[in-house]
Short mmCIF file of C-alpha atoms and ligand atoms in Angstrom, two decimals:
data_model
loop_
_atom_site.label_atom_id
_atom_site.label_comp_id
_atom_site.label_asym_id
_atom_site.label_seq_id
_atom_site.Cartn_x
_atom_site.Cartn_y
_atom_site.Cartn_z
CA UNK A 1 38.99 -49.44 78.10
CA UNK A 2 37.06 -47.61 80.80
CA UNK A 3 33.82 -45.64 79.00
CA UNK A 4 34.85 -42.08 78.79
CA UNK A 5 31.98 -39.65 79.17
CA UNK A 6 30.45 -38.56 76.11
CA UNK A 7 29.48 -34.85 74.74
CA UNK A 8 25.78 -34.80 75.13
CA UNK A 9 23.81 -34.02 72.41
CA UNK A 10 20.78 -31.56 73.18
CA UNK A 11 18.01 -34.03 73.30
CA UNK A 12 15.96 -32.21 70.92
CA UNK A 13 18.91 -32.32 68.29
CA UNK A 14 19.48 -36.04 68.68
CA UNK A 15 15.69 -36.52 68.38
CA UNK A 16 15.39 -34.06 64.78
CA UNK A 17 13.67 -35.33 61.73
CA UNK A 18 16.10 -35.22 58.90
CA UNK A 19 15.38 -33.02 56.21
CA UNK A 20 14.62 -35.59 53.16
CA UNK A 21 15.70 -33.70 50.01
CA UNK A 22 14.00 -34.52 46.54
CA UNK A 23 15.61 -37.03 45.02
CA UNK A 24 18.85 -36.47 42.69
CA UNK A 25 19.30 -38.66 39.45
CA UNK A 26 22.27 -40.83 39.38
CA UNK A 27 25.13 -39.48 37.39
CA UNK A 28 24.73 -40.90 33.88
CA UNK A 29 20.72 -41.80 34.15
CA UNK A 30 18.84 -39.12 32.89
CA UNK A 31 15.55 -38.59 34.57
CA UNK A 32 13.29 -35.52 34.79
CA UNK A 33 13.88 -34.29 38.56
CA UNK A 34 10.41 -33.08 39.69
CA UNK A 35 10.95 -33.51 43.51
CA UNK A 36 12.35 -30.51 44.95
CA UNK A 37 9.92 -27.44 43.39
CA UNK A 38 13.07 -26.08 41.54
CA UNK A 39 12.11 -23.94 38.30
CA UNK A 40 13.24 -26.39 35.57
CA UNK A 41 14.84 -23.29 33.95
CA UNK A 42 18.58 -22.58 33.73
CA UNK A 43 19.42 -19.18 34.98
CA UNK A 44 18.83 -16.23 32.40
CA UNK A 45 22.08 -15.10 30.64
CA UNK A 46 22.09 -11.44 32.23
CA UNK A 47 21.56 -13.23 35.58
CA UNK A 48 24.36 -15.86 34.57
CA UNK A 49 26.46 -12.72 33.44
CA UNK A 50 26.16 -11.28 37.09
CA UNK A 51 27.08 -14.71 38.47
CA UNK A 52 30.16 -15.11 36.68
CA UNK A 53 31.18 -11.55 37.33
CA UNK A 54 30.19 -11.80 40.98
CA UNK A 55 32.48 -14.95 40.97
CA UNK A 56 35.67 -12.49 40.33
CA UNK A 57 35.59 -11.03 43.98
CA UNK A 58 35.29 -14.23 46.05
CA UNK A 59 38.18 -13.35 48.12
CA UNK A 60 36.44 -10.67 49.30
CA UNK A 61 33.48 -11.09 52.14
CA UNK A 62 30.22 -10.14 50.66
CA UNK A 63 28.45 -6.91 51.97
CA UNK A 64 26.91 -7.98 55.27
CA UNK A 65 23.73 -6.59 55.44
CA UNK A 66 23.01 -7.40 51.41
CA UNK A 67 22.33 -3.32 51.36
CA UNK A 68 21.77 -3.34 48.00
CA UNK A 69 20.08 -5.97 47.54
CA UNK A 70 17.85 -5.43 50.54
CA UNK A 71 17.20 -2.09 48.83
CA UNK A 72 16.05 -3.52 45.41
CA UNK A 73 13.94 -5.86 47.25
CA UNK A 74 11.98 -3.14 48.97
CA UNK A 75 11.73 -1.17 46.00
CA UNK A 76 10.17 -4.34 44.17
CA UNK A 77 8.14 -4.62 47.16
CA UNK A 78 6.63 -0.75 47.45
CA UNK A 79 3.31 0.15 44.60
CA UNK A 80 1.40 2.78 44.85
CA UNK A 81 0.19 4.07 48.21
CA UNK A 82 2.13 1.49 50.05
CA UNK A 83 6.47 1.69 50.59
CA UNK A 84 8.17 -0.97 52.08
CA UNK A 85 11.52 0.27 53.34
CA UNK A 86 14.64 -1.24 53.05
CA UNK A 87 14.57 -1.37 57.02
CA UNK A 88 11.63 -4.14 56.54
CA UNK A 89 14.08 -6.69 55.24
CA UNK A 90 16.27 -9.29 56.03
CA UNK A 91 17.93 -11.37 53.43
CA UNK A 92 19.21 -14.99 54.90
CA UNK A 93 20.85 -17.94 53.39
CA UNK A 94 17.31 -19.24 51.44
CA UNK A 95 13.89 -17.64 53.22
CA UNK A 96 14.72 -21.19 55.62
CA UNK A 97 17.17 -19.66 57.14
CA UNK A 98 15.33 -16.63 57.58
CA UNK A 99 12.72 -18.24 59.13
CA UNK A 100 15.37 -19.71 61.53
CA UNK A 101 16.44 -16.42 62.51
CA UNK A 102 12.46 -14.98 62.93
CA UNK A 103 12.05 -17.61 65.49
CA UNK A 104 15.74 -17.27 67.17
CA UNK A 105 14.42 -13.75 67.54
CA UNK A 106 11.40 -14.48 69.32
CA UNK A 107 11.75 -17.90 70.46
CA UNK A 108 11.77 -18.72 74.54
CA UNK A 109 12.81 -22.02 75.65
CA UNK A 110 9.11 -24.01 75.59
CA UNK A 111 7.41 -21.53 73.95
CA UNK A 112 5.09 -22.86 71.04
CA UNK A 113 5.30 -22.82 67.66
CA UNK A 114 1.79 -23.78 65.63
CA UNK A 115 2.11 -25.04 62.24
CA UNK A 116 -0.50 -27.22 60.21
CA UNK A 117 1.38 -30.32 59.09
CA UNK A 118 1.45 -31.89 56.48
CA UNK A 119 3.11 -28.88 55.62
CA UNK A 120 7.10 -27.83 54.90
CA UNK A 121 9.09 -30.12 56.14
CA UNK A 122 11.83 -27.77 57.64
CA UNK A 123 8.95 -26.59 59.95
CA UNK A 124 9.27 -29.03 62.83
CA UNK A 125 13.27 -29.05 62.74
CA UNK A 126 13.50 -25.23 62.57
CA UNK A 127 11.10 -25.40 65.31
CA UNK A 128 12.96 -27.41 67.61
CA UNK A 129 15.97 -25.94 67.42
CA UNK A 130 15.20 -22.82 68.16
CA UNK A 131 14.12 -24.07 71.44
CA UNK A 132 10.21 -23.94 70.73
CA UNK A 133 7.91 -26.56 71.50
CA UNK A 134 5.82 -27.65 68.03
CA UNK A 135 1.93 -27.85 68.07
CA UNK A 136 1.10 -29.90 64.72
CA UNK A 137 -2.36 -28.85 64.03
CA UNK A 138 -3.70 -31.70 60.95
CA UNK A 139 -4.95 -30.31 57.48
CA UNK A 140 -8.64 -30.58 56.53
CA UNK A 141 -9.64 -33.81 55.18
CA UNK A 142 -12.59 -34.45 52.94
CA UNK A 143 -13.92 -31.98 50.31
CA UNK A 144 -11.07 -29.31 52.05
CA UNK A 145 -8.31 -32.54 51.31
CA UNK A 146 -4.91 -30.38 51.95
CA UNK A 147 -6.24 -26.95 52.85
CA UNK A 148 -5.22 -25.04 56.40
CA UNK A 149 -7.70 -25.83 58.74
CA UNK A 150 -6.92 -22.15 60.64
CA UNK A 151 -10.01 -22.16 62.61
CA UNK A 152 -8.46 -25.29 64.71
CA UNK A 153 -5.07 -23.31 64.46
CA UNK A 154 -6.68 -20.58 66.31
CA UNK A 155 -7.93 -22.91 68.57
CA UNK A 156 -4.46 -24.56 69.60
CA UNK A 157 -3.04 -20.99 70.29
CA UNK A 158 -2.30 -20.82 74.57
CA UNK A 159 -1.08 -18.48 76.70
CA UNK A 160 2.34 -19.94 75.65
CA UNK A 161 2.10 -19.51 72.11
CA UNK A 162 4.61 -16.84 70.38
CA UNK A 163 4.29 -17.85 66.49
CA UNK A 164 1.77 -19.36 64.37
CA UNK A 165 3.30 -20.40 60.76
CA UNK A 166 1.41 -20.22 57.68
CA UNK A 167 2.81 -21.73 54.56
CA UNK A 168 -0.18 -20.19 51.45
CA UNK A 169 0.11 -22.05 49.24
CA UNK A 170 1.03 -24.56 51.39
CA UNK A 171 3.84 -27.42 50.48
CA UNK A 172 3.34 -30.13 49.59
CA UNK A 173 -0.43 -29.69 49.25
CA UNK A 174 -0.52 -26.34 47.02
CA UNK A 175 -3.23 -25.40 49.17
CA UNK A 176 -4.31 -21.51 49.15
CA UNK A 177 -5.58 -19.26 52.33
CA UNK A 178 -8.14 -16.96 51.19
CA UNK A 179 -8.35 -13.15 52.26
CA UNK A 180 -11.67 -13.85 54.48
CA UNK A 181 -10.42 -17.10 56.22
CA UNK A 182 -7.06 -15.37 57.20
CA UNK A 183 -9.05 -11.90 57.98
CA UNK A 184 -11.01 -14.32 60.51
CA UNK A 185 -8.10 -16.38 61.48
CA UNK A 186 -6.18 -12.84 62.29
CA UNK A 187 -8.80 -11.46 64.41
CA UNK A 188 -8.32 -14.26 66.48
CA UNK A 189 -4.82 -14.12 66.99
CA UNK A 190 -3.15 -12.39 69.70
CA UNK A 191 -1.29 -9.04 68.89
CA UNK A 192 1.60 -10.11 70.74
CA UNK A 193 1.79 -13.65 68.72
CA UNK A 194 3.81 -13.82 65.70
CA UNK A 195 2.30 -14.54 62.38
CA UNK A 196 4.97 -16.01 59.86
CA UNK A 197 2.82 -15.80 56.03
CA UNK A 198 5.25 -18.26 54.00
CA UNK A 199 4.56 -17.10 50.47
CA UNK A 200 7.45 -19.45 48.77
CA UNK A 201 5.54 -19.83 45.73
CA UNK A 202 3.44 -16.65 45.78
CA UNK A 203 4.35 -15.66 42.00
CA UNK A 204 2.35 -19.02 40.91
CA UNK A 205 -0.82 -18.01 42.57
CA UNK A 206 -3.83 -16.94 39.79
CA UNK A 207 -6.83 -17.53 42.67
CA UNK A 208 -7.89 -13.72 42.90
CA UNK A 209 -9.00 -14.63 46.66
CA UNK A 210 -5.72 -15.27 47.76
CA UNK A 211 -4.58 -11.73 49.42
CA UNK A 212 -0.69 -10.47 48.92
CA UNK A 213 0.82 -10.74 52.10
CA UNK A 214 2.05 -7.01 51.93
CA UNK A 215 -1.76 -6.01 52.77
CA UNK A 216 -1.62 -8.40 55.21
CA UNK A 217 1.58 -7.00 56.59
CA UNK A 218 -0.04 -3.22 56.21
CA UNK A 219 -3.09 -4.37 57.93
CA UNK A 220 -1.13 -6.26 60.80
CA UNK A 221 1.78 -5.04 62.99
CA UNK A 222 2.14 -9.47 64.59
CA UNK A 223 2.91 -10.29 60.81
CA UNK A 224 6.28 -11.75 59.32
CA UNK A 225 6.35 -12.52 55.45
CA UNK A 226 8.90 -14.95 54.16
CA UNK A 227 9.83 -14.91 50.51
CA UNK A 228 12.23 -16.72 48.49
CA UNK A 229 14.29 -16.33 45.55
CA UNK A 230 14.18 -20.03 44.82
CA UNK A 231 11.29 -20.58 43.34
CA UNK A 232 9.98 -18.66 40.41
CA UNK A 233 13.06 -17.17 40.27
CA UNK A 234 14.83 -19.94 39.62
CA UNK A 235 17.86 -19.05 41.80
CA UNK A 236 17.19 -22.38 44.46
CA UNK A 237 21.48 -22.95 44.06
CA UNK A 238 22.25 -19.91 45.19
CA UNK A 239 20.03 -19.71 48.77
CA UNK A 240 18.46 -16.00 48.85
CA UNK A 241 15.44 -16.01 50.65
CA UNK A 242 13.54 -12.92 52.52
CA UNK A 243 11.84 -11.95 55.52
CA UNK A 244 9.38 -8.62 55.41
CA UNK A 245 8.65 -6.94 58.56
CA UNK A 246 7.41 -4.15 60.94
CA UNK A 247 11.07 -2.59 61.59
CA UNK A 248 11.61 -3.22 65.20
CA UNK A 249 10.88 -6.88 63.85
CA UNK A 250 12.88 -6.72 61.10
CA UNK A 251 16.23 -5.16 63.14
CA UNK A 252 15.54 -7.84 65.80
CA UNK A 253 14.97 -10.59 62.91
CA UNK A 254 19.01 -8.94 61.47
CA UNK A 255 20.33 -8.95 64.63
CA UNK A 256 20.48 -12.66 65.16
CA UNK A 257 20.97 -13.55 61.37
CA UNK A 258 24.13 -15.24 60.30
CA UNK A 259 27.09 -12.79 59.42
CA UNK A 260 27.79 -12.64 55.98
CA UNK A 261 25.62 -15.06 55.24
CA UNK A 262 24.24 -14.84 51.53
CA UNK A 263 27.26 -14.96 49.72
CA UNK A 264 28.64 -11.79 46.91
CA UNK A 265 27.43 -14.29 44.10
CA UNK A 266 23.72 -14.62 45.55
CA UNK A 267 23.51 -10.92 46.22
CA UNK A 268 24.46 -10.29 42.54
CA UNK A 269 22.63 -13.37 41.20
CA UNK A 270 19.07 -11.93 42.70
CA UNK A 271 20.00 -8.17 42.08
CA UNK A 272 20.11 -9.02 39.08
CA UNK A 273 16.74 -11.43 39.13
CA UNK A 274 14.77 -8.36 40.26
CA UNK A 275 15.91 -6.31 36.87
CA UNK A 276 14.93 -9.46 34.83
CA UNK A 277 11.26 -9.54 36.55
CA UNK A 278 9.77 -9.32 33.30
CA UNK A 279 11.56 -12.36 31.29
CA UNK A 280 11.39 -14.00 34.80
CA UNK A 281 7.28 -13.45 35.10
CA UNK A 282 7.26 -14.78 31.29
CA UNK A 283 8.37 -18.24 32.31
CA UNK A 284 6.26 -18.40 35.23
CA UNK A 285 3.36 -17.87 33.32
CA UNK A 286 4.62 -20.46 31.17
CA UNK A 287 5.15 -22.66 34.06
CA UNK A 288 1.66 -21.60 35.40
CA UNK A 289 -0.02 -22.78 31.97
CA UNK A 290 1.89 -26.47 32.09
CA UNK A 291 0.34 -26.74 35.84
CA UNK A 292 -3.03 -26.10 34.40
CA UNK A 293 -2.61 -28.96 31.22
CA UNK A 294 -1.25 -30.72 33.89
CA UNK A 295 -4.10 -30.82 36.46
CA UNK A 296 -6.77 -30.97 33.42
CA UNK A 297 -4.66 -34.02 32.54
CA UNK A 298 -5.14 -35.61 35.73
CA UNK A 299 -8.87 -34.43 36.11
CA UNK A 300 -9.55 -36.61 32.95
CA UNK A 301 -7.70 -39.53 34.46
CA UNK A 302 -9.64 -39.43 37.25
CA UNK A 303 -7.64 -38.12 40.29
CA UNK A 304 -9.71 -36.09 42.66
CA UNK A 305 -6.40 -33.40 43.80
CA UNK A 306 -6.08 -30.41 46.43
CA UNK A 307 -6.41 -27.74 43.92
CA UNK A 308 -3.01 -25.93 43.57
CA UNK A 309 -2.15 -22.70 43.35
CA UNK A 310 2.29 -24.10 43.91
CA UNK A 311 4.53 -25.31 41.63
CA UNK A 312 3.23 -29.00 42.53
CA UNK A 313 0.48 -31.29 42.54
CA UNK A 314 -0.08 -33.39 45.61
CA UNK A 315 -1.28 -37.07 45.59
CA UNK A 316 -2.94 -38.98 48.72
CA UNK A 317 -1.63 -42.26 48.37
CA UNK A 318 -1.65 -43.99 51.82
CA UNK A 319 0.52 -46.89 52.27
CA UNK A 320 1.03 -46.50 48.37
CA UNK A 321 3.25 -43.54 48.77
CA UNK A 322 6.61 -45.67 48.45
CA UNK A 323 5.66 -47.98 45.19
CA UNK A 324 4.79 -45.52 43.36
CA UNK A 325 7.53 -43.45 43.69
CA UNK A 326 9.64 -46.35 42.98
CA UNK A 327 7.66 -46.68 39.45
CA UNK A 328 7.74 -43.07 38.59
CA UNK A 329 11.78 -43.35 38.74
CA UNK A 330 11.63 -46.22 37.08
CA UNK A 331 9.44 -44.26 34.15
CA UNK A 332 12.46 -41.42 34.35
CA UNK A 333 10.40 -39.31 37.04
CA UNK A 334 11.69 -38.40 40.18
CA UNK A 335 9.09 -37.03 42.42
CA UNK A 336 9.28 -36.64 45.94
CA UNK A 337 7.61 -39.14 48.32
CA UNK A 338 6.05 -38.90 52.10
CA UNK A 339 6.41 -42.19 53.13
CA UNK A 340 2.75 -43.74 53.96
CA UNK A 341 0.89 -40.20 52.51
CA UNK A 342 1.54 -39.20 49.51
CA UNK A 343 3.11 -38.02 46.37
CA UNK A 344 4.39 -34.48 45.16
CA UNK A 345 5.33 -33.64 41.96
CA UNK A 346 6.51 -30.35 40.98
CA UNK A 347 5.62 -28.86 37.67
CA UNK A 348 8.23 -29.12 35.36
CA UNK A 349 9.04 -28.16 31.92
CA UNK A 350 6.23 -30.16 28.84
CA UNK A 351 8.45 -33.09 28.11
CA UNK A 352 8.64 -34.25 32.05
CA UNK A 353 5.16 -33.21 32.40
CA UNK A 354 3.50 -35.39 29.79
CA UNK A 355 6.09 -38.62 30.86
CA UNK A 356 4.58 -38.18 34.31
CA UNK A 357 0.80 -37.75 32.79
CA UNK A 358 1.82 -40.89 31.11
CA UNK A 359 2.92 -42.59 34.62
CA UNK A 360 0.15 -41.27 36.13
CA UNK A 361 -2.21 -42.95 33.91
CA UNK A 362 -1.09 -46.20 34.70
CA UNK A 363 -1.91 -45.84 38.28
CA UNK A 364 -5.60 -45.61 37.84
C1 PLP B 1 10.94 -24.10 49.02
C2 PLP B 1 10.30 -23.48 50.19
C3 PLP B 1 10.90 -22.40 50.82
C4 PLP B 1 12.14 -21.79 50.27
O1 PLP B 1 13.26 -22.21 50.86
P1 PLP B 1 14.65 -21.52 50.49
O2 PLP B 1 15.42 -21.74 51.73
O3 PLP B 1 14.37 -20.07 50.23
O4 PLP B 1 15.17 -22.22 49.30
C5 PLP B 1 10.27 -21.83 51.91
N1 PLP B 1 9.09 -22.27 52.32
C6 PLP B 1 8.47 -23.28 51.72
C7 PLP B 1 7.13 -23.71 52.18
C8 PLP B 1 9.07 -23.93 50.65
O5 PLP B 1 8.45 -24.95 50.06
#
């Protein structure tokens, strides 16, 4: 049979990284999954109760523009002296999708895109489709193992550059900015280049020089904060994520987002997260305590670590990387592997935490 002519592919879609999600235990094994940065929680029952009732009007599309929710977020947002108006945020389908839609927004065919890397991994691929061209810009080594290195990120910003991405604390290194390297690293920067603050795991942060990116936002018209409800608030199932912005930004940001696309349950589900933020912040504290016995754990082992401020500690392991994984599931820990760098491992709940102490031990 003759060759028939094939659908082409867009070249940058058949070249895409895949997305490696954490590892999943097998049904029937039990293992402690610490690979994905979930909250090892289950959801709280008055969130479960608004899940479950939510479920009831499936049939139903869900309110397309999230207007309530997008109005409790602002409010949650807004203190004293500073509001943030429901007309600074756009909900999407987990804060990836959001940041999918800041760059569709702004995004030119060959524009670039700087990110550090390592960082997230969704960086490149959101990157490339949205058409932008990705300028990798490599993470401090040394005594600054895992940190931004934003003077050099400045320094890769051209005429063609549209958005820089900053992921504080950054996965999977847990790696803060501080308030006078980003004040610096700002000043630098454009006023008509985009700069996208990814605060996913914001809530965990205790280092008092890390700035909240809503002063950063005040202070800076070119700034886009992404914020998710997957993290500390436990709700990664459900895909509600943010994006805060000027409003011209944020309608722009809305006007390209999927329709209809955090479902009735999620809108409900973090709704009803925000009116739980006190039994939510308890178990993040909780969460932030087992990161510190964890760390000190490893300190006494031995393991020089990028201090966190995440969910996660991060382990340089070289050509390592893949063995150890292998022995952590075998110990009944899944962790989350970069082939030929390194190890994360999100902080889970005491149990997993002192098996992987345990595991961790045996590699030194
Ligand atoms: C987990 C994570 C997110 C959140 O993604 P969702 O789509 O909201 O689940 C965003 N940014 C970074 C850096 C992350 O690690």
């Amino acid at each position: 049979m003759a060759h028939e002519p094939r659908v082409p592919l867009r070249p940058v879609v058949a070249a895409l990284p895949a997305y490696v999600p954490g590892a999943r235990s097998r049904p029937g094994a039990a293992a402690f999954k610490l690979s994905s940065n979930e909250n090892p929680y289950p959801p709280l029952p008055s969130v479960l109760v608004a899940i479950t009732d939510a479920a009831a009007d499936v049939n139903r599309y869900p309110d397309m523009y999230a207007t309530e929710l997008t109005e409790s977020i602002a409010t949650s947002l807004s203190r004293e002296g500073m509001s943030v108006g429901a007309d600074q945020v756009v909900v999407g389908n987990g804060s990836v999708a959001a940041l999918a839609h800041v760059l569709a927004a702004v995004v030119e065919p060959g524009d670039e895109v700087v990110f550090p890397w390592r960082s997230f991994e969704a960086y490149p691929i959101a990157v490339a489709v949205a058409g932008g061209t990705a300028v990798r810009v490599p993470l401090l080594t040394g005594a600054d193992h895992g940190r931004l290195d934003l003077p050099a990120m400045a320094a890769a910003i051209t005429d063609r550059t549209r958005v820089v991405l900053v992921c504080t604390p950054n996965n999977p290194t847990g790696a803060v900015v501080h308030r006078d390297e980003l004040d610096a690293f700002l000043a630098q920067v454009p006023s008509d280049v985009l700069v996208v603050l990814d605060e996913a795991y914001l809530e965990f942060v205790r280092d008092p020089d890390v700035p909240d990116g809503l002063d950063v936002l005040a202070a800076h018209p070119n700034v886009v904060l992404l914020r998710t409800f997957s993290k500390a608030f436990g709700l990664a199932g459900l895909r509600v994520g943010y994006a805060v912005a000027r409003p011209r930004l944020a309608a722009g940001i809305r006007a390209v987002s999927t329709p209809f696309g955090v479902s009735h349950i999620a809108q409900r589900a973090a709704i009803a997260s925000l009116g739980a933020h006190e039994e939510l912040a308890q178990r993040v504290e909780h969460l932030v305590a087992e990161r510190t016995r964890l760390v000190d754990g490893l300190a006494q082992q031995g393991w020089d670590l990028p201090r966190t401020e995440a969910n996660f500690v991060w382990f340089d392991l070289g050509e390592r990387t893949a063995a150890r994984a292998a022995e952590a599931a075998a110990a009944g820990v899944l962790v989350r592997p970069f082939a030929g760098e390194g190890l994360r491992v999100t902080v889970g709940e005491r149990e997993a935490n002192d098996l992987f102490l345990q595991v961790a031990a045996t590699w030194r």
